[in-house]
Tab-separated table of C-alpha atoms in Angstrom:
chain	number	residue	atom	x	y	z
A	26	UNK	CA	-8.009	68.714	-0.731
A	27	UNK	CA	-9.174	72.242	0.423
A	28	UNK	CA	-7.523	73.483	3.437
A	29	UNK	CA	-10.158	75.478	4.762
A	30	UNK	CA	-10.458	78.025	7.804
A	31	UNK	CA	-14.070	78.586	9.783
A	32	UNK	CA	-14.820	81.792	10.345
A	33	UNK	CA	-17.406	81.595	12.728
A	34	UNK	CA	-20.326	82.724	14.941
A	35	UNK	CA	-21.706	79.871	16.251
A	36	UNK	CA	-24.855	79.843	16.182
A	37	UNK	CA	-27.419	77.265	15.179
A	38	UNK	CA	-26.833	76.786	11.185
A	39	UNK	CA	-23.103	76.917	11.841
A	40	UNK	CA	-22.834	73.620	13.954
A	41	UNK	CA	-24.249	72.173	10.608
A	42	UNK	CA	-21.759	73.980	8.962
A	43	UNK	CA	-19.136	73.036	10.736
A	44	UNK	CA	-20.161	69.042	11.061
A	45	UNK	CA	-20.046	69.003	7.382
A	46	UNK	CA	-16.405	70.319	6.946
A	47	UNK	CA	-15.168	67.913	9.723
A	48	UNK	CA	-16.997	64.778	8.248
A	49	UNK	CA	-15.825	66.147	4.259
A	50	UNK	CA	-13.208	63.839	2.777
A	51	UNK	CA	-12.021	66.807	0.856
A	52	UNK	CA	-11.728	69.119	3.782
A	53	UNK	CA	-8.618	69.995	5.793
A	54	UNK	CA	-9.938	71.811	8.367
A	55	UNK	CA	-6.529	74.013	10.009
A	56	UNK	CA	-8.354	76.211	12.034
A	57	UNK	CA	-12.012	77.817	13.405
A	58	UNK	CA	-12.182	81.045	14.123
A	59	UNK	CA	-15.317	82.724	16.223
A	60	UNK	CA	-16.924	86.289	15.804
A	61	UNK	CA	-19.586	88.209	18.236
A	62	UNK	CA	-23.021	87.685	15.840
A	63	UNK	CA	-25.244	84.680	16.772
A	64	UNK	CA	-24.237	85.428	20.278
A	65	UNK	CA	-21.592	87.564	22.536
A	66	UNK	CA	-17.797	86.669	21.325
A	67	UNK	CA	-17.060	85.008	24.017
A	68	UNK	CA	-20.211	82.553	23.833
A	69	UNK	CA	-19.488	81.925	20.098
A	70	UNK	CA	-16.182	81.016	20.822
A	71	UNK	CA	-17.197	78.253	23.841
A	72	UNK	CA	-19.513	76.849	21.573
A	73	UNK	CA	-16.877	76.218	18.908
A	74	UNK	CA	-14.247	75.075	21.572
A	75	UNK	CA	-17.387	72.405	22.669
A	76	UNK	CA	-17.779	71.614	19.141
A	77	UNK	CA	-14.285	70.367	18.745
A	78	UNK	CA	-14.310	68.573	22.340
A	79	UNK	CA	-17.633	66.326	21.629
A	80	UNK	CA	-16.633	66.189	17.737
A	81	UNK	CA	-12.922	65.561	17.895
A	82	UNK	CA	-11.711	67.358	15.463
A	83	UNK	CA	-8.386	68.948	16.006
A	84	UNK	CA	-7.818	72.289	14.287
A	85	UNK	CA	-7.389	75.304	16.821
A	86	UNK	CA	-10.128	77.105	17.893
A	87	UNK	CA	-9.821	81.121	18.326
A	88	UNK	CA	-11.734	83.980	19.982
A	89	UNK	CA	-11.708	86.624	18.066
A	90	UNK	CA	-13.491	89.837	17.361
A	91	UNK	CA	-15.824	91.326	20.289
A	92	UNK	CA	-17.511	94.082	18.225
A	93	UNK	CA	-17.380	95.956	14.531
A	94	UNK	CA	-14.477	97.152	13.239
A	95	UNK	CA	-15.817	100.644	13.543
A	96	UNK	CA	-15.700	101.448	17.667
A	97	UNK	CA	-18.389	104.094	17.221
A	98	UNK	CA	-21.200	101.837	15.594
A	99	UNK	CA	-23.276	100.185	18.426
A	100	UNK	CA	-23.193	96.614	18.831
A	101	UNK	CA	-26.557	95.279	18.261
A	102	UNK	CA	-28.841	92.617	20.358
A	103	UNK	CA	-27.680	88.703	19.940
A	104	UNK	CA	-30.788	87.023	18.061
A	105	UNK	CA	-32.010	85.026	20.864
A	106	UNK	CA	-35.337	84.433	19.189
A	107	UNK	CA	-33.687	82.479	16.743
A	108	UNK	CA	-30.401	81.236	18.346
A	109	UNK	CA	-31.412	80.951	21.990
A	110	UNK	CA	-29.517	82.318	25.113
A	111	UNK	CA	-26.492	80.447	23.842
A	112	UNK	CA	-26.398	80.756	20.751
A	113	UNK	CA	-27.319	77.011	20.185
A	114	UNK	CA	-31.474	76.178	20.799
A	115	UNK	CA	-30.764	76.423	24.839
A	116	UNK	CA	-30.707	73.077	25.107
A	117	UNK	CA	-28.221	72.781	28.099
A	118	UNK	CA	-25.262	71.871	25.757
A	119	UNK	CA	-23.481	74.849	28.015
A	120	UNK	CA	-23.190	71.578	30.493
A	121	UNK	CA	-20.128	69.599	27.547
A	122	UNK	CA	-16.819	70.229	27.700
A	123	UNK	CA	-14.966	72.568	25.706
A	124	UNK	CA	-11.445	72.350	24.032
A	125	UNK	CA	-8.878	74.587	25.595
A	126	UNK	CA	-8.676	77.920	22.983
A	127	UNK	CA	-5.479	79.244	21.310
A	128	UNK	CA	-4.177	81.609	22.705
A	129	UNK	CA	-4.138	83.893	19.476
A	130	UNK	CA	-6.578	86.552	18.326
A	131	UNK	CA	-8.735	85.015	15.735
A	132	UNK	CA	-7.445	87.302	13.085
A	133	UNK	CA	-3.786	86.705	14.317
A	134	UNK	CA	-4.155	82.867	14.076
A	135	UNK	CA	-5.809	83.758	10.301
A	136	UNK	CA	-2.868	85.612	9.396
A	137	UNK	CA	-0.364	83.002	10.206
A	138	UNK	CA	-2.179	79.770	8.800
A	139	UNK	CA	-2.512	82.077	5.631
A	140	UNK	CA	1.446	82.903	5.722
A	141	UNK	CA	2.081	78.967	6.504
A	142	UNK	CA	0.363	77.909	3.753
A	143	UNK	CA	0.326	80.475	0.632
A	144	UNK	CA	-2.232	80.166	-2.380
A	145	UNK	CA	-3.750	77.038	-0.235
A	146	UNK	CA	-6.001	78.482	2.245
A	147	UNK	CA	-9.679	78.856	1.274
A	148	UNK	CA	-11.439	81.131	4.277
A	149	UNK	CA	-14.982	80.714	4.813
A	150	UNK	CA	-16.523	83.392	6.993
A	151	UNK	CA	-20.066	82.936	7.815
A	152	UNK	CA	-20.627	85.731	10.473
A	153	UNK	CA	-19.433	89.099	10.408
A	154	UNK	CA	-16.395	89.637	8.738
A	155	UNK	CA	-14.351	91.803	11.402
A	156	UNK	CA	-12.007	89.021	11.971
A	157	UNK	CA	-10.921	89.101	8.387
A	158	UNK	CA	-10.429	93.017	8.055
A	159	UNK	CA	-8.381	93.147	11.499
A	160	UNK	CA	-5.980	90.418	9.362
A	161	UNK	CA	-6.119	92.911	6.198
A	162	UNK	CA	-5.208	95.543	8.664
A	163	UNK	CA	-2.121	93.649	10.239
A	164	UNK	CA	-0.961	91.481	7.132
A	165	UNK	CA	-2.517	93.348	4.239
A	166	UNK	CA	0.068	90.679	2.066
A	167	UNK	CA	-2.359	87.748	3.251
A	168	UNK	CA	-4.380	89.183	0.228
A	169	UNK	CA	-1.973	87.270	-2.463
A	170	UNK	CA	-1.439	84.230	-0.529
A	171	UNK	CA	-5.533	83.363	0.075
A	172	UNK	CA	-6.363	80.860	-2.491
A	173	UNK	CA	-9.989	81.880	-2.310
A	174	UNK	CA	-12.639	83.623	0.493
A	175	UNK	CA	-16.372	82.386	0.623
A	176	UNK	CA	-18.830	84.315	2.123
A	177	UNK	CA	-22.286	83.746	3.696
A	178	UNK	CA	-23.405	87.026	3.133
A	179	UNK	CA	-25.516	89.899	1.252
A	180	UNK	CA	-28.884	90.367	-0.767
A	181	UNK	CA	-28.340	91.328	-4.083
A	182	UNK	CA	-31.375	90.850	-5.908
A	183	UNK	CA	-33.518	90.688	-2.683
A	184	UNK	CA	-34.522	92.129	0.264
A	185	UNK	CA	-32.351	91.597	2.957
A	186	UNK	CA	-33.488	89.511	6.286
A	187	UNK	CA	-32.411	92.597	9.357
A	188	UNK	CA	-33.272	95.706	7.130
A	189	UNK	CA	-35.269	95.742	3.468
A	190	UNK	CA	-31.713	96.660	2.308
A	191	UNK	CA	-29.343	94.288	4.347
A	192	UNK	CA	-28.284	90.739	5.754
A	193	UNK	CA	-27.668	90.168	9.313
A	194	UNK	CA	-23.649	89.621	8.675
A	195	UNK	CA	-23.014	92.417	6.543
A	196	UNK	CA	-25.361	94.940	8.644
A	197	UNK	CA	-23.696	93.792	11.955
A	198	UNK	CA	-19.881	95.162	10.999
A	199	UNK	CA	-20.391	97.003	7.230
A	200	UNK	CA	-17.233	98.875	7.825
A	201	UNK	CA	-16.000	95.501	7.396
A	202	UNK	CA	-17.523	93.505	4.924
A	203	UNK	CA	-16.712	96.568	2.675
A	204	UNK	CA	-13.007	96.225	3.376
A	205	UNK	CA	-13.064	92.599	2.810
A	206	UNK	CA	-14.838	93.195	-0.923
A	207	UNK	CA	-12.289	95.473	-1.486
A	208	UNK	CA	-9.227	93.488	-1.040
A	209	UNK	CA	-7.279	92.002	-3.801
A	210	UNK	CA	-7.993	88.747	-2.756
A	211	UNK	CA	-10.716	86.754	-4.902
A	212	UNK	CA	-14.599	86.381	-2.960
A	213	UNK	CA	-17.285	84.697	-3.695
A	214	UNK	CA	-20.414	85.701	-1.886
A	215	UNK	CA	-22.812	83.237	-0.785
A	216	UNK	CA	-25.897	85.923	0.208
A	217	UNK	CA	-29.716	85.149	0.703
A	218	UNK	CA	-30.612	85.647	-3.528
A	219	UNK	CA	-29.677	81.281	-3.252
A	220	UNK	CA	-29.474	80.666	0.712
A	221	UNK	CA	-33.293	81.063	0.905
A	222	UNK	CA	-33.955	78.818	-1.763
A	223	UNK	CA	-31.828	75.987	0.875
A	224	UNK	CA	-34.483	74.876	3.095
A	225	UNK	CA	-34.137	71.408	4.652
A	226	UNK	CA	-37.690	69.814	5.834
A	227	UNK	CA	-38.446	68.892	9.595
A	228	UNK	CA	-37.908	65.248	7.626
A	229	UNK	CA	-34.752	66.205	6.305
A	230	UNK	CA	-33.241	66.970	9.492
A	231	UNK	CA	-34.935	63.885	11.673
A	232	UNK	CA	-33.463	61.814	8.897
A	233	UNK	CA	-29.936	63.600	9.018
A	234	UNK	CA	-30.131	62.993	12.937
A	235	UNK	CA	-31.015	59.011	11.887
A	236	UNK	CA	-27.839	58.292	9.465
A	237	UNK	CA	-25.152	60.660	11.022
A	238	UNK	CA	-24.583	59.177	14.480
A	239	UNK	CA	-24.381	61.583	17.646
A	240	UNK	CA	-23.238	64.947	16.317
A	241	UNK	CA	-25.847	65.193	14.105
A	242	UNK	CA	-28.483	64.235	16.838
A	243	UNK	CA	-27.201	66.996	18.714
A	244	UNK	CA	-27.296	69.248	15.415
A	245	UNK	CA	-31.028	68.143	14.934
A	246	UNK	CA	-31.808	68.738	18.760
A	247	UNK	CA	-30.359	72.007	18.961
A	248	UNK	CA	-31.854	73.059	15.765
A	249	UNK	CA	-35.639	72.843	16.923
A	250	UNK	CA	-35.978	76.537	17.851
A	251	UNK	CA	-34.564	77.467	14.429
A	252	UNK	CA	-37.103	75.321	12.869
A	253	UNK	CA	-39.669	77.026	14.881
A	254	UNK	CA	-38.228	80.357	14.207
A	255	UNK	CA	-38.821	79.913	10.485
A	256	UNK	CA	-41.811	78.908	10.998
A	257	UNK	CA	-44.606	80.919	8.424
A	258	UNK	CA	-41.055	81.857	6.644
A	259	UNK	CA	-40.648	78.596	4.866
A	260	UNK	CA	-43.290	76.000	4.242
A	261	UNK	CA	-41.547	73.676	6.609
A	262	UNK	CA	-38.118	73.354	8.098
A	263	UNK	CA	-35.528	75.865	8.335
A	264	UNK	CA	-32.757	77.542	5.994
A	265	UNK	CA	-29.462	76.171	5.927
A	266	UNK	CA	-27.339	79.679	5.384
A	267	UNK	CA	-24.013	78.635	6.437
A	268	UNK	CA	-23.653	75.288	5.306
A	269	UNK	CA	-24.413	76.529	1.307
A	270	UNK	CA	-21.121	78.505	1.660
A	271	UNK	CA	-19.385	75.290	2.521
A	272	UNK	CA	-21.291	73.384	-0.030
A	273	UNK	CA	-19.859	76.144	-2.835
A	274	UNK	CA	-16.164	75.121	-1.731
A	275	UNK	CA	-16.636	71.435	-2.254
A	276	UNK	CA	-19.167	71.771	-4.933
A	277	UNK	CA	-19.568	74.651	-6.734
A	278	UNK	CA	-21.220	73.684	-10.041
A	279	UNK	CA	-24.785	73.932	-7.802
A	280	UNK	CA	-24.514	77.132	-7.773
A	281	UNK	CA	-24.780	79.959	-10.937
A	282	UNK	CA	-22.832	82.946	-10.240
A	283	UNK	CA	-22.215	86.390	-11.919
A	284	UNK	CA	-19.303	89.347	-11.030
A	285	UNK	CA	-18.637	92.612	-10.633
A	286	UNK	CA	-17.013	94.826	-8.076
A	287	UNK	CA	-19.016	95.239	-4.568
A	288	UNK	CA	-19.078	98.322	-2.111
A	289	UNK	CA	-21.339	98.488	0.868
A	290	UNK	CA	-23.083	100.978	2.389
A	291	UNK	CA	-22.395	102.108	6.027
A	292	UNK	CA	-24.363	104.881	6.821
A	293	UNK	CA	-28.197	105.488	6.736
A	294	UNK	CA	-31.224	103.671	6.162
A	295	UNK	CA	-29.006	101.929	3.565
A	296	UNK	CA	-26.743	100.544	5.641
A	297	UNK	CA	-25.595	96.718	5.286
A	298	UNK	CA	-26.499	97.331	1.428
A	299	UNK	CA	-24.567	95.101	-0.789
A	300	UNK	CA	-24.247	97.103	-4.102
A	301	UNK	CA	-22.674	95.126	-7.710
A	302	UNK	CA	-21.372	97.026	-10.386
A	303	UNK	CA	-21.482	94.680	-13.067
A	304	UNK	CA	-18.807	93.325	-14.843
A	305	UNK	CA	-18.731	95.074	-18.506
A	306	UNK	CA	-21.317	97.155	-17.939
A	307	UNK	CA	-19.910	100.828	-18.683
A	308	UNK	CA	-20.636	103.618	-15.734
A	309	UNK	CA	-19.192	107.000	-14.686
A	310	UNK	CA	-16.890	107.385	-12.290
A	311	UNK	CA	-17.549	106.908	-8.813
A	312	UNK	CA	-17.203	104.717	-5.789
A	313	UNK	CA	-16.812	101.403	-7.787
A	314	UNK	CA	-13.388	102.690	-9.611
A	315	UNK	CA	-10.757	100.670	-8.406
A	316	UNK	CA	-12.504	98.169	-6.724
A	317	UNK	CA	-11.742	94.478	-7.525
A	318	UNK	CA	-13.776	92.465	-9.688
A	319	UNK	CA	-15.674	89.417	-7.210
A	320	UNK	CA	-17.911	86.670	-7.491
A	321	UNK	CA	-22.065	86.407	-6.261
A	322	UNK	CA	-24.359	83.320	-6.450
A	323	UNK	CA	-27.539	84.233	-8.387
A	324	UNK	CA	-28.375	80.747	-8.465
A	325	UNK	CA	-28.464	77.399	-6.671
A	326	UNK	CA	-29.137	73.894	-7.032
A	327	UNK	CA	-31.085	73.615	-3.938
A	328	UNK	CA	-32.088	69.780	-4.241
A	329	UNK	CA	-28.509	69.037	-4.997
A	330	UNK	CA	-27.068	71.276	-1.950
A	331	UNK	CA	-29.013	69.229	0.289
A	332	UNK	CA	-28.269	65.917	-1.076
A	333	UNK	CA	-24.359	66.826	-0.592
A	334	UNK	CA	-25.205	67.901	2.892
A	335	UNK	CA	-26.872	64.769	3.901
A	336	UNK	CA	-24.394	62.317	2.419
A	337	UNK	CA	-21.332	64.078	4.037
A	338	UNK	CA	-23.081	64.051	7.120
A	339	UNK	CA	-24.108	61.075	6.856
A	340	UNK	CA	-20.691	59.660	5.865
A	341	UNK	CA	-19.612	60.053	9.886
A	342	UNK	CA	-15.856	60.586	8.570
């Protein structure tokens, strides 16, 4: 059994996401945690707090982070294009309910499920990672009590999908993401080198709507403008980014990996660059030294990602 916290920015491919760690035998969820990215904070945090209304699942939600870690770096534009006005296909799902939030910060509520449960939590963060270096900041012990973190996150042996050199959740707070790499805690990063390989079909996702009852219909009807969005980017259908983190966790032999220590850049053209020095590979010194050895998919299983994601779905608990 992993007991998992969602780190959050929902966000279209993150209600997928998160339907597939409710509806996971093997997943304890304790608690979801939201992050400005998809949309403002406080929009990414009502749409989790409706997720767990309609849904029923009962792990705390929590607002956290409004902006990057770094108060001088400009917040950017929410991706309406892709995510819609509220962050999930406009689609009038603003009209649910929503779950009352905790009343802890995000990163607060992080820290203390950590604490409560040492060398069991597994953190998946799948937006920016600000949440998790204001809890290094606080708690910097949480670092030997986190069984494992998984990432959606970074390019690489790509391009990235914001900048040539950078993905959307490490550009939007790099301060951060750099921080979290750095911690003594062990991550495995889940970037676009296998996420873009992930693409379930217009098929895929009217069929997923077919066997998993109600929240998956709503999944599949919110997801229509990300379909669209990928549109000319994929033959057909749309990338499931978030959801391959949470398919590492419960299944991580579909995915090849390699290590070394990660920095990213913050400044310049540059920035939002993630940057592996690999493991056994003799350099001089610089900005690497002292950096802890982590993990990066290279390679997925992309058939076998999706069958896991429709049969959990699918499962309806």
């Amino acid at each position: 059994m992993h007991k998992v916290i969602f780190d959050t920015d929902p966000g279209v491919d993150d209600a997928l996401a998160l339907l597939y760690l409710h509806r996971h035998p093997g997943i304890e969820l304790r608690a979801v945690t939201t992050v400005f990215g998809n949309a403002a904070a406080h929009q990414t945090a009502r749409n989790a707090a409706m997720f767990k209304h309609v849904w029923g699942f009962s792990a705390p939600v929590a607002m956290g982070a409004e902006g990057p870690l770094n108060p001088s770096r400009r917040n950017e534009d929410w991706p309406v294009a892709i995510h819609g006005q509220d962050g999930l296909g406009d689609i009038g799902l603003g009209q649910a309910g929503a779950a009352p939030l905790d009343p802890r910060p995000a990163h607060r509520l992080i820290v203390d499920e950590i604490r409560a449960c040492p060398g069991e939590i597994t953190l998946i963060a799948v937006g920016r990672m600000t949440n998790l270096a204001l809890a290094l900041q606080e708690a910097p012990d949480i670092a030997q009590k986190v069984r494992q973190v998984v990432l959606m996150g970074g390019a690489f042996g790509r391009h990235g999908n914001v900048t040539p050199a950078a993905e959307a959740n490490i550009w939007g707070d790099p301060e951060a993401a750099d921080a979290v790499f750095g911690a003594g805690w062990p991550v495995v990063a889940v970037g676009l080198d296998v996420t873009m390989q992930v693409v379930m079909t217009r098929a895929g996702l009217d069929a997923l709507g077919v066997s998993g009852g109600a929240p998956a219909r709503m999944v599949r009807d919110l997801s229509q403008g990300y379909v669209r969005f990928y549109e000319g980017l994929v033959p057909d259908g749309m990338v499931v980014h978030d959801a391959c983190a949470c398919v590492f966790v419960t299944d991580p032999q579909l995915f090849g990996t390699r290590r070394g220590a990660v920095r990213v850049l913050t400044e310049g053209i540059g920035a939002g660059m993630t940057v592996l020095r690999p493991e056994g590979i003799p350099f001089p010194p610089g900005a690497w030294d002292g950096i802890p050895v982590q993990t990066i998919c290279e390679r997925v299983d992309a058939a076998g990602v999706l069958g896991r994601i429709a049969a959990v779905v699918a499962s309806r608990g």
